[in-house]
Coordinates of C-alpha atoms in Angstrom, one line a residue:
Chain A
M13 CA -32.8 -117.7 92.8
S14 CA -35.8 -115.9 92.2
T15 CA -39.2 -117.1 92.3
T16 CA -41.8 -117.0 89.8
G17 CA -45.6 -117.3 90.9
K18 CA -46.7 -119.9 93.1
L19 CA -44.5 -122.5 92.9
K20 CA -40.8 -122.3 93.6
S21 CA -37.6 -123.2 91.5
S22 CA -36.5 -126.1 93.0
S23 CA -33.3 -126.2 94.7
S24 CA -30.0 -127.1 93.2
E25 CA -30.3 -130.3 95.2
L26 CA -32.9 -131.8 92.4
D27 CA -30.8 -131.0 90.5
F28 CA -27.4 -133.7 89.0
D29 CA -26.1 -133.7 86.1
R30 CA -28.7 -135.2 84.0
P31 CA -28.4 -137.7 80.7
N32 CA -28.6 -134.9 77.4
I33 CA -31.8 -133.8 76.5
E34 CA -31.1 -133.7 73.0
D35 CA -31.3 -137.1 72.7
Y36 CA -35.1 -137.4 74.3
L37 CA -36.7 -134.6 72.3
P38 CA -38.1 -134.9 68.8
S39 CA -35.3 -134.8 66.2
G40 CA -36.8 -131.9 64.2
S41 CA -37.1 -130.1 67.4
T42 CA -33.7 -130.2 68.7
I43 CA -31.0 -127.5 67.0
Q44 CA -29.3 -128.1 64.8
Q45 CA -26.4 -129.5 63.3
E46 CA -23.4 -127.4 64.6
P47 CA -23.3 -124.0 61.6
H48 CA -19.7 -123.5 60.1
G49 CA -18.1 -120.9 58.6
K50 CA -18.3 -116.9 59.0
L51 CA -20.9 -115.7 61.6
C52 CA -23.0 -113.8 59.7
L53 CA -26.1 -111.0 61.3
R54 CA -28.6 -113.6 59.4
D55 CA -27.6 -116.5 62.0
L56 CA -27.3 -114.0 65.1
L57 CA -30.7 -112.8 63.6
N58 CA -32.7 -115.7 62.7
I59 CA -33.8 -117.4 66.7
S60 CA -36.5 -119.7 64.3
P61 CA -34.8 -123.0 66.4
T62 CA -35.4 -121.5 69.7
L63 CA -39.0 -120.4 69.0
S64 CA -39.6 -123.7 67.1
E65 CA -38.5 -125.7 70.1
A66 CA -40.7 -123.3 72.8
A67 CA -43.5 -123.5 70.2
G68 CA -42.9 -127.2 69.9
A69 CA -43.2 -127.4 73.9
I70 CA -46.7 -125.6 73.9
V71 CA -48.0 -128.2 71.8
D72 CA -46.9 -131.0 73.0
D73 CA -44.8 -131.9 75.2
S74 CA -42.7 -134.6 77.0
F75 CA -43.5 -133.9 80.7
T76 CA -47.2 -133.7 80.2
R77 CA -47.4 -136.9 78.6
C78 CA -46.2 -138.8 81.6
F79 CA -49.3 -137.5 83.4
K80 CA -51.8 -137.8 80.8
S81 CA -55.0 -140.0 81.0
N82 CA -55.9 -141.6 77.9
P83 CA -59.9 -141.1 77.5
P84 CA -60.8 -145.1 76.9
E85 CA -62.2 -145.6 73.1
P86 CA -66.2 -145.7 73.3
W87 CA -67.6 -149.1 72.2
N88 CA -70.5 -149.3 72.9
W89 CA -72.0 -147.1 70.1
N90 CA -74.2 -149.5 68.7
V91 CA -77.8 -151.2 68.8
Y92 CA -76.2 -154.6 70.7
L93 CA -74.3 -153.2 72.2
F94 CA -75.3 -150.6 74.4
P95 CA -77.6 -153.0 76.2
L96 CA -74.6 -155.0 77.3
W97 CA -72.7 -152.2 78.0
C98 CA -75.8 -150.9 80.7
F99 CA -76.3 -154.3 81.5
G100 CA -72.4 -154.5 82.7
V101 CA -73.0 -151.3 84.5
L102 CA -75.5 -152.7 86.6
V103 CA -73.8 -155.9 87.6
R104 CA -70.1 -153.8 88.6
Y105 CA -72.4 -151.0 90.6
L106 CA -75.1 -153.0 91.9
I107 CA -73.6 -156.6 92.1
L108 CA -69.4 -156.0 92.4
F109 CA -69.2 -153.3 93.7
P110 CA -71.4 -153.5 97.5
A111 CA -70.0 -157.5 97.3
R112 CA -66.2 -155.5 97.5
Y113 CA -67.2 -152.4 99.4
R114 CA -68.2 -155.2 102.2
V115 CA -64.9 -156.8 101.9
L116 CA -63.2 -153.1 102.3
V117 CA -64.7 -152.2 105.1
L118 CA -64.2 -155.6 106.4
T119 CA -60.5 -155.0 105.9
I120 CA -60.0 -151.9 107.6
G121 CA -61.8 -153.0 110.7
W122 CA -59.3 -155.3 110.3
M123 CA -56.9 -153.9 110.4
I124 CA -57.9 -150.9 112.6
F125 CA -58.8 -153.8 115.1
L126 CA -55.4 -155.0 115.1
S127 CA -52.9 -152.4 115.0
S128 CA -54.9 -151.2 118.6
F129 CA -54.4 -154.8 119.2
I130 CA -51.4 -154.1 121.5
P131 CA -51.6 -156.9 123.8
V132 CA -49.9 -159.0 120.8
H133 CA -47.0 -156.5 121.1
F134 CA -46.6 -157.6 125.0
L135 CA -48.1 -161.5 124.8
L136 CA -44.8 -161.9 122.8
K137 CA -42.9 -159.5 123.3
G138 CA -40.1 -162.0 124.3
H139 CA -40.3 -163.7 121.2
D140 CA -39.3 -161.3 118.9
K141 CA -38.7 -163.6 115.6
L142 CA -42.0 -165.0 116.7
R143 CA -43.9 -161.8 116.8
R144 CA -42.3 -160.2 113.1
K145 CA -42.7 -163.0 111.3
I146 CA -46.7 -163.5 112.7
E147 CA -46.8 -159.6 111.9
R148 CA -45.2 -159.7 108.2
S149 CA -47.7 -162.6 107.6
L150 CA -50.7 -160.5 109.0
V151 CA -50.2 -157.7 106.4
E152 CA -49.8 -159.4 103.8
M153 CA -53.2 -161.3 104.4
M154 CA -54.7 -157.9 104.8
C155 CA -53.3 -156.8 101.5
S156 CA -54.8 -159.4 99.6
F157 CA -58.2 -159.1 101.2
F158 CA -57.9 -155.2 100.0
V159 CA -56.5 -156.2 96.8
A160 CA -59.7 -158.7 96.7
S161 CA -62.1 -155.3 97.2
W162 CA -60.7 -154.6 93.5
T163 CA -60.4 -157.8 92.2
G164 CA -57.2 -157.5 91.1
V165 CA -55.4 -160.3 89.2
V166 CA -51.6 -160.0 89.9
K167 CA -49.3 -162.0 87.8
Y168 CA -46.1 -162.3 89.3
H169 CA -43.0 -163.6 87.6
G170 CA -39.6 -164.5 88.9
P171 CA -38.5 -164.9 92.2
R172 CA -39.8 -164.0 95.5
P173 CA -38.2 -161.5 97.3
S174 CA -36.0 -163.0 100.2
I175 CA -36.0 -161.0 103.1
R176 CA -31.4 -160.4 103.9
P177 CA -29.8 -157.0 105.0
K178 CA -28.6 -154.3 102.9
Q179 CA -30.8 -154.8 99.8
V180 CA -33.6 -152.3 98.6
F181 CA -36.6 -152.8 96.2
V182 CA -37.1 -150.4 93.6
A183 CA -40.4 -150.3 91.3
N184 CA -42.1 -148.1 88.9
H185 CA -45.0 -146.0 90.3
T186 CA -48.8 -146.0 89.1
S187 CA -50.8 -145.8 92.0
M188 CA -50.7 -145.8 95.3
I189 CA -51.9 -149.6 95.6
D190 CA -48.6 -150.6 93.6
F191 CA -47.7 -150.5 97.3
I192 CA -50.6 -152.9 98.4
I193 CA -49.8 -155.3 95.5
L194 CA -46.6 -155.7 96.0
E195 CA -47.3 -155.8 100.1
Q196 CA -49.7 -159.0 100.0
M197 CA -46.7 -160.9 98.6
T198 CA -43.8 -159.7 100.8
A199 CA -44.7 -157.7 104.2
F200 CA -41.7 -154.6 102.7
A201 CA -41.1 -151.8 105.0
V202 CA -41.7 -148.4 103.0
I203 CA -41.1 -145.1 102.3
M204 CA -43.7 -142.8 102.0
Q205 CA -45.7 -139.4 101.7
K206 CA -47.9 -138.8 104.7
H207 CA -51.7 -138.2 103.0
P208 CA -54.6 -136.3 104.5
G209 CA -58.1 -137.5 105.6
W210 CA -58.5 -141.7 105.8
V211 CA -55.3 -142.6 104.1
G212 CA -53.7 -140.8 106.5
L213 CA -55.2 -142.8 109.5
L214 CA -54.2 -146.0 107.9
Q215 CA -50.5 -145.2 106.9
S216 CA -49.8 -144.0 110.4
T217 CA -51.8 -147.0 112.1
I218 CA -51.1 -150.1 109.9
L219 CA -47.6 -149.0 108.5
E220 CA -46.3 -148.3 111.4
S221 CA -45.8 -152.3 111.9
V222 CA -44.3 -152.9 108.7
G223 CA -41.4 -150.3 109.6
C224 CA -42.3 -146.9 107.7
I225 CA -39.9 -143.7 106.9
W226 CA -42.0 -140.1 106.4
F227 CA -40.8 -137.9 103.5
N228 CA -42.6 -133.9 103.3
R229 CA -41.8 -133.1 99.5
S230 CA -42.4 -129.2 100.0
E231 CA -39.5 -129.3 103.0
A232 CA -36.2 -128.7 101.6
K233 CA -33.8 -129.8 104.5
D234 CA -35.8 -133.5 103.8
R235 CA -33.6 -135.0 101.8
E236 CA -30.7 -135.5 104.0
I237 CA -33.3 -136.5 107.1
V238 CA -34.7 -139.2 104.9
A239 CA -31.1 -140.8 103.7
K240 CA -30.1 -140.5 106.7
K241 CA -33.1 -143.0 107.9
L242 CA -32.9 -145.3 104.4
R243 CA -29.6 -145.9 105.9
E244 CA -30.4 -146.7 108.8
H245 CA -33.1 -148.7 108.0
V246 CA -31.2 -150.7 105.1
L247 CA -28.1 -151.6 108.2
G248 CA -30.1 -152.8 110.6
T249 CA -31.2 -156.4 110.6
D250 CA -33.9 -157.4 111.4
N251 CA -36.1 -154.5 109.1
N252 CA -38.3 -156.0 106.9
P253 CA -36.4 -155.3 103.2
L254 CA -37.6 -152.0 102.3
L255 CA -39.5 -150.4 98.9
I256 CA -39.0 -147.3 97.3
F257 CA -40.9 -145.6 94.4
P258 CA -37.5 -143.7 92.9
E259 CA -39.5 -141.4 90.2
G260 CA -41.1 -139.9 94.0
T261 CA -44.4 -139.3 92.2
C262 CA -47.1 -141.2 89.7
V263 CA -46.7 -141.7 86.7
N264 CA -49.7 -143.1 84.3
N265 CA -47.7 -146.1 83.6
H266 CA -47.1 -145.5 79.8
Y267 CA -43.4 -143.6 80.3
T268 CA -40.8 -143.5 83.4
V269 CA -39.8 -139.9 85.1
M270 CA -36.1 -139.2 86.4
F271 CA -35.1 -142.0 89.2
K272 CA -33.9 -139.9 91.7
K273 CA -30.4 -141.1 93.4
G274 CA -31.2 -141.4 97.2
S275 CA -31.9 -145.1 96.8
F276 CA -29.1 -145.8 94.6
E277 CA -26.4 -144.2 97.0
L278 CA -27.2 -146.6 100.0
G279 CA -24.1 -148.9 99.3
C280 CA -26.4 -151.8 99.0
T281 CA -28.2 -154.1 96.6
V282 CA -31.1 -153.4 94.3
C283 CA -33.4 -155.6 93.4
P284 CA -35.7 -153.7 90.5
V285 CA -39.3 -154.3 90.2
A286 CA -41.0 -153.7 87.3
I287 CA -45.3 -153.3 87.4
K288 CA -47.4 -152.8 83.8
Y289 CA -51.0 -152.5 84.6
N290 CA -53.3 -154.1 81.9
K291 CA -55.5 -151.0 80.4
I292 CA -58.3 -152.9 79.0
F293 CA -59.8 -153.9 82.5
V294 CA -59.0 -150.9 83.9
D295 CA -56.7 -147.5 83.9
A296 CA -55.3 -148.1 87.5
F297 CA -52.5 -144.5 86.8
W298 CA -54.0 -141.7 89.7
N299 CA -53.5 -138.7 88.5
S300 CA -53.3 -137.0 92.3
R301 CA -54.1 -133.7 90.7
K302 CA -57.4 -134.7 89.6
Q303 CA -59.4 -136.6 92.2
S304 CA -58.9 -137.6 95.6
F305 CA -58.0 -141.5 96.9
S306 CA -60.9 -142.3 97.5
K307 CA -62.3 -141.5 94.4
H308 CA -59.2 -143.4 92.2
L309 CA -60.3 -146.6 94.8
L310 CA -63.9 -145.9 94.0
R311 CA -63.0 -146.0 90.4
L312 CA -61.4 -149.7 90.7
M313 CA -64.3 -150.7 92.7
T314 CA -66.2 -150.3 90.2
S315 CA -64.8 -151.7 87.5
W316 CA -64.5 -155.0 86.2
A317 CA -60.6 -156.3 88.0
V318 CA -57.4 -154.6 87.9
V319 CA -55.2 -156.7 85.9
C320 CA -51.3 -156.3 86.2
D321 CA -48.3 -157.9 86.1
V322 CA -45.3 -158.1 88.3
W323 CA -41.6 -158.7 87.8
Y324 CA -39.0 -158.8 89.7
L325 CA -36.1 -157.9 88.0
E326 CA -32.7 -159.5 88.4
P327 CA -30.8 -157.2 91.4
Q328 CA -28.3 -154.8 90.2
N329 CA -25.2 -153.6 92.2
Q330 CA -23.5 -150.5 91.4
K331 CA -20.8 -151.1 88.8
P332 CA -17.5 -149.7 90.2
G333 CA -16.8 -145.9 88.4
E334 CA -20.2 -146.1 88.1
T335 CA -21.9 -142.8 89.4
A336 CA -25.4 -143.4 91.6
I337 CA -26.9 -141.5 88.5
E338 CA -25.5 -143.7 86.4
F339 CA -26.9 -146.8 88.2
A340 CA -30.3 -145.2 88.3
E341 CA -30.9 -144.8 85.1
R342 CA -29.3 -148.3 84.1
V343 CA -31.8 -149.5 86.6
R344 CA -34.7 -147.4 85.3
D345 CA -33.4 -148.5 82.1
I346 CA -33.9 -152.0 82.8
I347 CA -37.5 -151.7 84.8
S348 CA -38.6 -149.6 81.5
V349 CA -37.7 -152.0 78.7
R350 CA -39.5 -155.3 80.8
A351 CA -42.2 -153.1 81.6
G352 CA -42.8 -152.2 78.1
L353 CA -42.3 -148.2 79.8
K354 CA -40.8 -145.0 77.6
K355 CA -38.0 -143.5 79.4
V356 CA -38.2 -139.3 79.7
P357 CA -35.9 -137.2 81.2
W358 CA -37.7 -135.0 83.2
D359 CA -37.5 -135.0 87.3
G360 CA -41.1 -136.1 88.5
Y361 CA -40.6 -133.6 90.8
L362 CA -41.3 -130.8 88.4
K363 CA -45.0 -131.2 88.4
Y364 CA -44.6 -129.4 92.3
S365 CA -41.4 -126.8 90.7
H366 CA -39.3 -124.9 88.4
P367 CA -37.2 -126.9 86.8
S368 CA -33.5 -125.7 88.1
P369 CA -32.0 -123.1 85.9
K370 CA -29.0 -124.9 84.6
L371 CA -30.8 -126.3 82.3
K372 CA -32.2 -123.1 79.9
Q373 CA -28.0 -121.8 80.9
G374 CA -27.1 -125.5 79.0
K375 CA -28.4 -124.1 76.1
Q376 CA -27.4 -120.5 76.1
Q377 CA -24.1 -122.1 77.2
N378 CA -23.6 -124.6 73.5
F379 CA -25.5 -121.0 71.8
A380 CA -22.7 -118.9 72.8
D381 CA -19.7 -121.4 72.4
S382 CA -21.6 -121.9 68.9
V383 CA -21.1 -117.9 68.2
L384 CA -17.3 -117.9 69.6
R385 CA -16.8 -120.6 67.8
R386 CA -17.3 -119.3 64.6
L387 CA -15.3 -116.2 65.0
E388 CA -12.5 -117.7 66.2
E389 CA -12.6 -119.1 62.8
E390 CA -12.7 -115.8 61.2
K391 CA -9.7 -114.9 62.5
Chain B
M187 CA -66.5 -120.2 72.1
G188 CA -67.0 -120.5 75.8
N189 CA -64.9 -121.6 78.4
T190 CA -68.2 -123.4 80.4
S191 CA -68.1 -126.2 78.0
S192 CA -65.3 -128.2 76.5
M193 CA -67.2 -129.0 73.2
L194 CA -66.4 -127.0 69.9
T195 CA -68.9 -126.7 67.2
Q196 CA -68.0 -126.1 64.4
Y197 CA -69.1 -122.9 64.2
D198 CA -66.3 -122.3 66.5
I199 CA -63.3 -124.0 63.9
E200 CA -64.2 -122.4 61.3
E201 CA -64.1 -119.1 63.2
V202 CA -60.8 -119.7 64.3
Q203 CA -59.4 -121.1 61.1
Q204 CA -60.4 -117.4 59.3
H205 CA -59.1 -116.1 62.4
C206 CA -56.0 -117.9 61.3
N207 CA -56.1 -117.4 57.5
Y208 CA -56.6 -120.9 57.0
T209 CA -52.9 -122.1 58.2
F210 CA -54.2 -125.1 60.2
T211 CA -57.0 -127.8 59.0
Q212 CA -60.2 -128.7 61.4
Q213 CA -58.6 -131.6 62.5
E214 CA -55.8 -129.5 64.0
I215 CA -57.7 -126.8 65.8
V216 CA -59.8 -129.3 67.0
S217 CA -56.5 -131.0 68.5
L218 CA -55.0 -127.3 69.7
Y219 CA -58.4 -126.9 71.7
E220 CA -57.5 -129.8 73.5
R221 CA -54.2 -129.2 74.5
F222 CA -55.1 -125.2 75.1
C223 CA -57.7 -127.1 77.7
Q224 CA -55.4 -129.0 79.5
L225 CA -53.4 -126.4 79.8
D226 CA -55.4 -124.1 80.9
R227 CA -56.1 -126.0 84.1
N228 CA -58.4 -123.0 86.2
S229 CA -60.4 -122.8 83.0
S230 CA -60.5 -119.8 82.7
G231 CA -60.3 -119.1 79.1
F232 CA -57.2 -117.9 79.1
I233 CA -53.5 -119.8 79.7
T234 CA -51.5 -117.3 82.7
A235 CA -48.1 -117.7 82.3
D236 CA -47.3 -120.1 85.1
E237 CA -49.1 -122.8 83.6
F238 CA -47.3 -122.5 80.7
L239 CA -43.9 -122.9 82.7
S240 CA -44.9 -125.8 84.4
L241 CA -44.3 -127.6 81.0
P242 CA -40.6 -127.8 82.0
E243 CA -39.3 -128.0 78.0
F244 CA -41.4 -124.5 78.0
A245 CA -39.2 -123.2 81.1
V246 CA -35.6 -124.1 79.8
N247 CA -36.6 -122.4 76.3
P248 CA -34.3 -118.9 76.3
L249 CA -37.1 -117.1 74.9
S250 CA -39.8 -118.3 77.2
L251 CA -40.3 -115.1 78.9
R252 CA -40.3 -113.0 75.9
L253 CA -42.9 -115.1 74.4
L254 CA -44.4 -114.9 77.9
R255 CA -45.1 -111.5 77.0
L256 CA -46.8 -112.0 73.7
L257 CA -48.7 -115.3 74.9
D258 CA -50.5 -113.4 78.0
G259 CA -53.7 -113.4 78.7
L260 CA -54.3 -114.7 74.2
N261 CA -57.8 -116.6 74.3
F262 CA -58.1 -119.5 72.3
K263 CA -58.7 -117.8 69.2
E264 CA -55.8 -115.1 69.3
F265 CA -53.9 -118.7 70.8
V266 CA -54.4 -120.0 67.6
A267 CA -53.5 -117.3 65.4
F268 CA -50.3 -117.0 67.5
L269 CA -49.2 -120.6 67.3
S270 CA -50.5 -120.3 63.2
A271 CA -46.7 -118.6 62.4
F272 CA -45.2 -121.8 63.5
S273 CA -48.0 -124.3 60.6
P274 CA -46.1 -125.7 57.4
R275 CA -48.6 -123.6 55.8
A276 CA -47.8 -120.2 56.9
T277 CA -45.9 -118.0 54.2
L278 CA -42.0 -116.6 54.9
Q279 CA -43.7 -113.7 55.4
H280 CA -45.3 -114.8 58.2
K281 CA -42.7 -116.4 59.8
I282 CA -40.2 -113.0 59.5
E283 CA -43.4 -111.1 60.8
F284 CA -42.8 -113.2 63.7
I285 CA -39.7 -113.1 64.3
F286 CA -40.0 -109.4 63.7
K287 CA -42.6 -109.8 66.7
V288 CA -40.3 -111.0 69.1
Y289 CA -37.2 -108.6 68.7
D290 CA -39.6 -105.8 69.0
T291 CA -40.2 -105.5 72.5
D292 CA -42.2 -101.9 72.4
C293 CA -43.9 -102.9 69.4
N294 CA -43.4 -99.3 67.7
G295 CA -42.6 -101.4 64.0
K296 CA -38.7 -100.6 64.6
V297 CA -35.6 -102.9 66.2
S298 CA -32.9 -100.8 67.1
F299 CA -29.2 -102.8 68.0
N300 CA -30.8 -102.6 71.3
D301 CA -33.3 -105.1 70.9
M302 CA -30.8 -106.9 69.6
L303 CA -28.2 -107.0 72.0
D304 CA -31.4 -108.2 74.6
V305 CA -32.5 -111.1 72.9
L306 CA -28.8 -111.9 72.0
R307 CA -28.6 -111.4 76.1
D308 CA -30.9 -114.3 76.3
L309 CA -30.0 -116.2 73.9
T310 CA -26.3 -116.7 75.2
G311 CA -26.7 -115.9 78.9
Q312 CA -23.8 -114.9 81.2
F313 CA -21.3 -117.6 78.9
I314 CA -20.4 -114.3 76.6
S315 CA -19.7 -111.1 78.5
E316 CA -21.4 -107.7 78.0
H317 CA -18.7 -106.1 75.8
Q318 CA -17.7 -109.4 73.4
R319 CA -21.7 -109.2 72.9
E320 CA -21.5 -105.5 71.7
Q321 CA -18.8 -106.3 69.9
V322 CA -19.9 -109.4 68.2
L323 CA -23.2 -107.2 67.5
A324 CA -22.1 -104.6 66.0
H325 CA -19.4 -106.6 63.9
V326 CA -22.0 -108.2 62.2
L327 CA -24.1 -105.6 61.3
E328 CA -21.2 -103.2 59.3
E329 CA -20.5 -106.7 57.6
A330 CA -23.9 -106.8 56.2
G331 CA -23.6 -102.9 55.5
Y332 CA -25.8 -101.7 58.6
K333 CA -24.7 -98.5 61.1
K334 CA -25.1 -99.4 65.3
D335 CA -27.3 -97.0 65.5
S336 CA -29.3 -98.1 62.1
L337 CA -33.3 -98.9 63.2
F338 CA -34.8 -101.7 61.7
V339 CA -38.4 -102.0 59.9
L340 CA -40.5 -105.3 59.1
A341 CA -38.7 -104.9 55.6
D342 CA -35.1 -105.1 57.4
F343 CA -35.6 -108.0 58.2
M344 CA -37.9 -109.9 55.2
K345 CA -34.1 -108.5 53.4
I346 CA -31.6 -110.9 55.8
L347 CA -33.6 -113.0 56.6
G348 CA -35.6 -114.4 53.9
N349 CA -33.4 -115.4 51.1
S350 CA -32.3 -119.2 52.4
G351 CA -35.1 -121.1 54.2
L352 CA -35.6 -120.6 57.0
K353 CA -37.1 -123.1 58.9
M354 CA -39.9 -122.6 61.9
E355 CA -42.0 -125.2 62.0
V356 CA -44.0 -127.2 64.5
E357 CA -46.1 -130.2 64.3
V358 CA -49.4 -130.3 65.8
P359 CA -50.1 -134.3 66.5
V360 CA -53.8 -135.4 65.4
D361 CA -55.3 -138.6 66.9

């Protein structure tokens, strides 16, 4: 496969038999109904449908829409509302923010202190069950502090996750805070991309205690290694329940991109979790291309609150005869419907790589088949 | 218009509108400018091939590489002029001219059998053999009364494509 520019062509690992893209594109842009009748010069020269599709993609495409954060409508435009807004800004930046900042610093301090507090491990070495229970409660508590540091108002619906073997939890992904919001209720183990900076430090200290699996998007062989680790973790009886974000990237909480099938071929129950943020208070989408996590956190901490709904949905099992991909799509459907998100047929990793050539070939094949068919009809 | 500011003045909008022969409304031009800025991630004033190819919907289009040649290095004004062929207000002639430009890669005003073969190859890929492609093209050319070594000019394209309704439109989202 040839590479163009600095984006690599996606490896065949990322390519799977995807649902028909034509179902998702707006109706006007699909190649029109199968033409019949004798093949004439006009049919071959008329490339207008293909050109229209290309121009349509240039003007507005369904992939970029997933990562667009729409700026909120300014409402402070008259003489009464503007002073009110100014007052709000003062309260948010001068009162709320310092208070939250202190809570955050406190939390981080505690976290680093406790994680390097190895004696806890040694003291309760013989009492594994008790130690794990304490560790879990500690993590949950610290996450609640973290949530409080940006005044998170979370409404949980549905039965709380139970710690049973052979189950994984999957959720849609909007920002790294998704993990913290879910973690404050249940101490999940998680699979994450290692981040640079202070976030990475936190990741390596705290998350090690709950059980963490690291992956690296840019490494090709990584997928197999990670799949193996996932399987091992799920089968272990004493491990914390595993939380996976199968989209693989942060999306703007209006759409869902395709779920990676890795979490769905572990042979265990999948428990879907849907998360929807209320945009009136703050847009919780972390646009990792545009801002660092620190800036994102700053924005959260200087707004009024982070309000969201979390739904724990009915656990799903792979139906007989259902492929992992169909299973993944079915669960994505369940989550998207519950959280009011639109589905998009693109792989989230297309942020970092080009689409597989198979997609283009699919279109070429369609056209070729139609031409050949019409030739046959003539005979 | 500068790429230093992301604001479009009324004067800029009118200039662009005039340049594209009033095929877009002023609102559409504003929307297209937002889109242009969104695609031009490094704010260089034009959209690079890579930036276009980062749109998966565009990258999977069989004619994407051909279009990239026409889109290379366009500033916003030229970008709008490029897209004007897809406006519902564009004339049929304008649309056919655009199609002709896509075929005429060496820009000499003439489209040969090989040019048509190249486009057909882009559209069908490996799913028709080269030999079969030549056969099909030669066959339909003959049926239409042309010879294999005929050179087509714009007028010929007008004749061939101009009769029944050619639909080549995109909608510019205006919020």
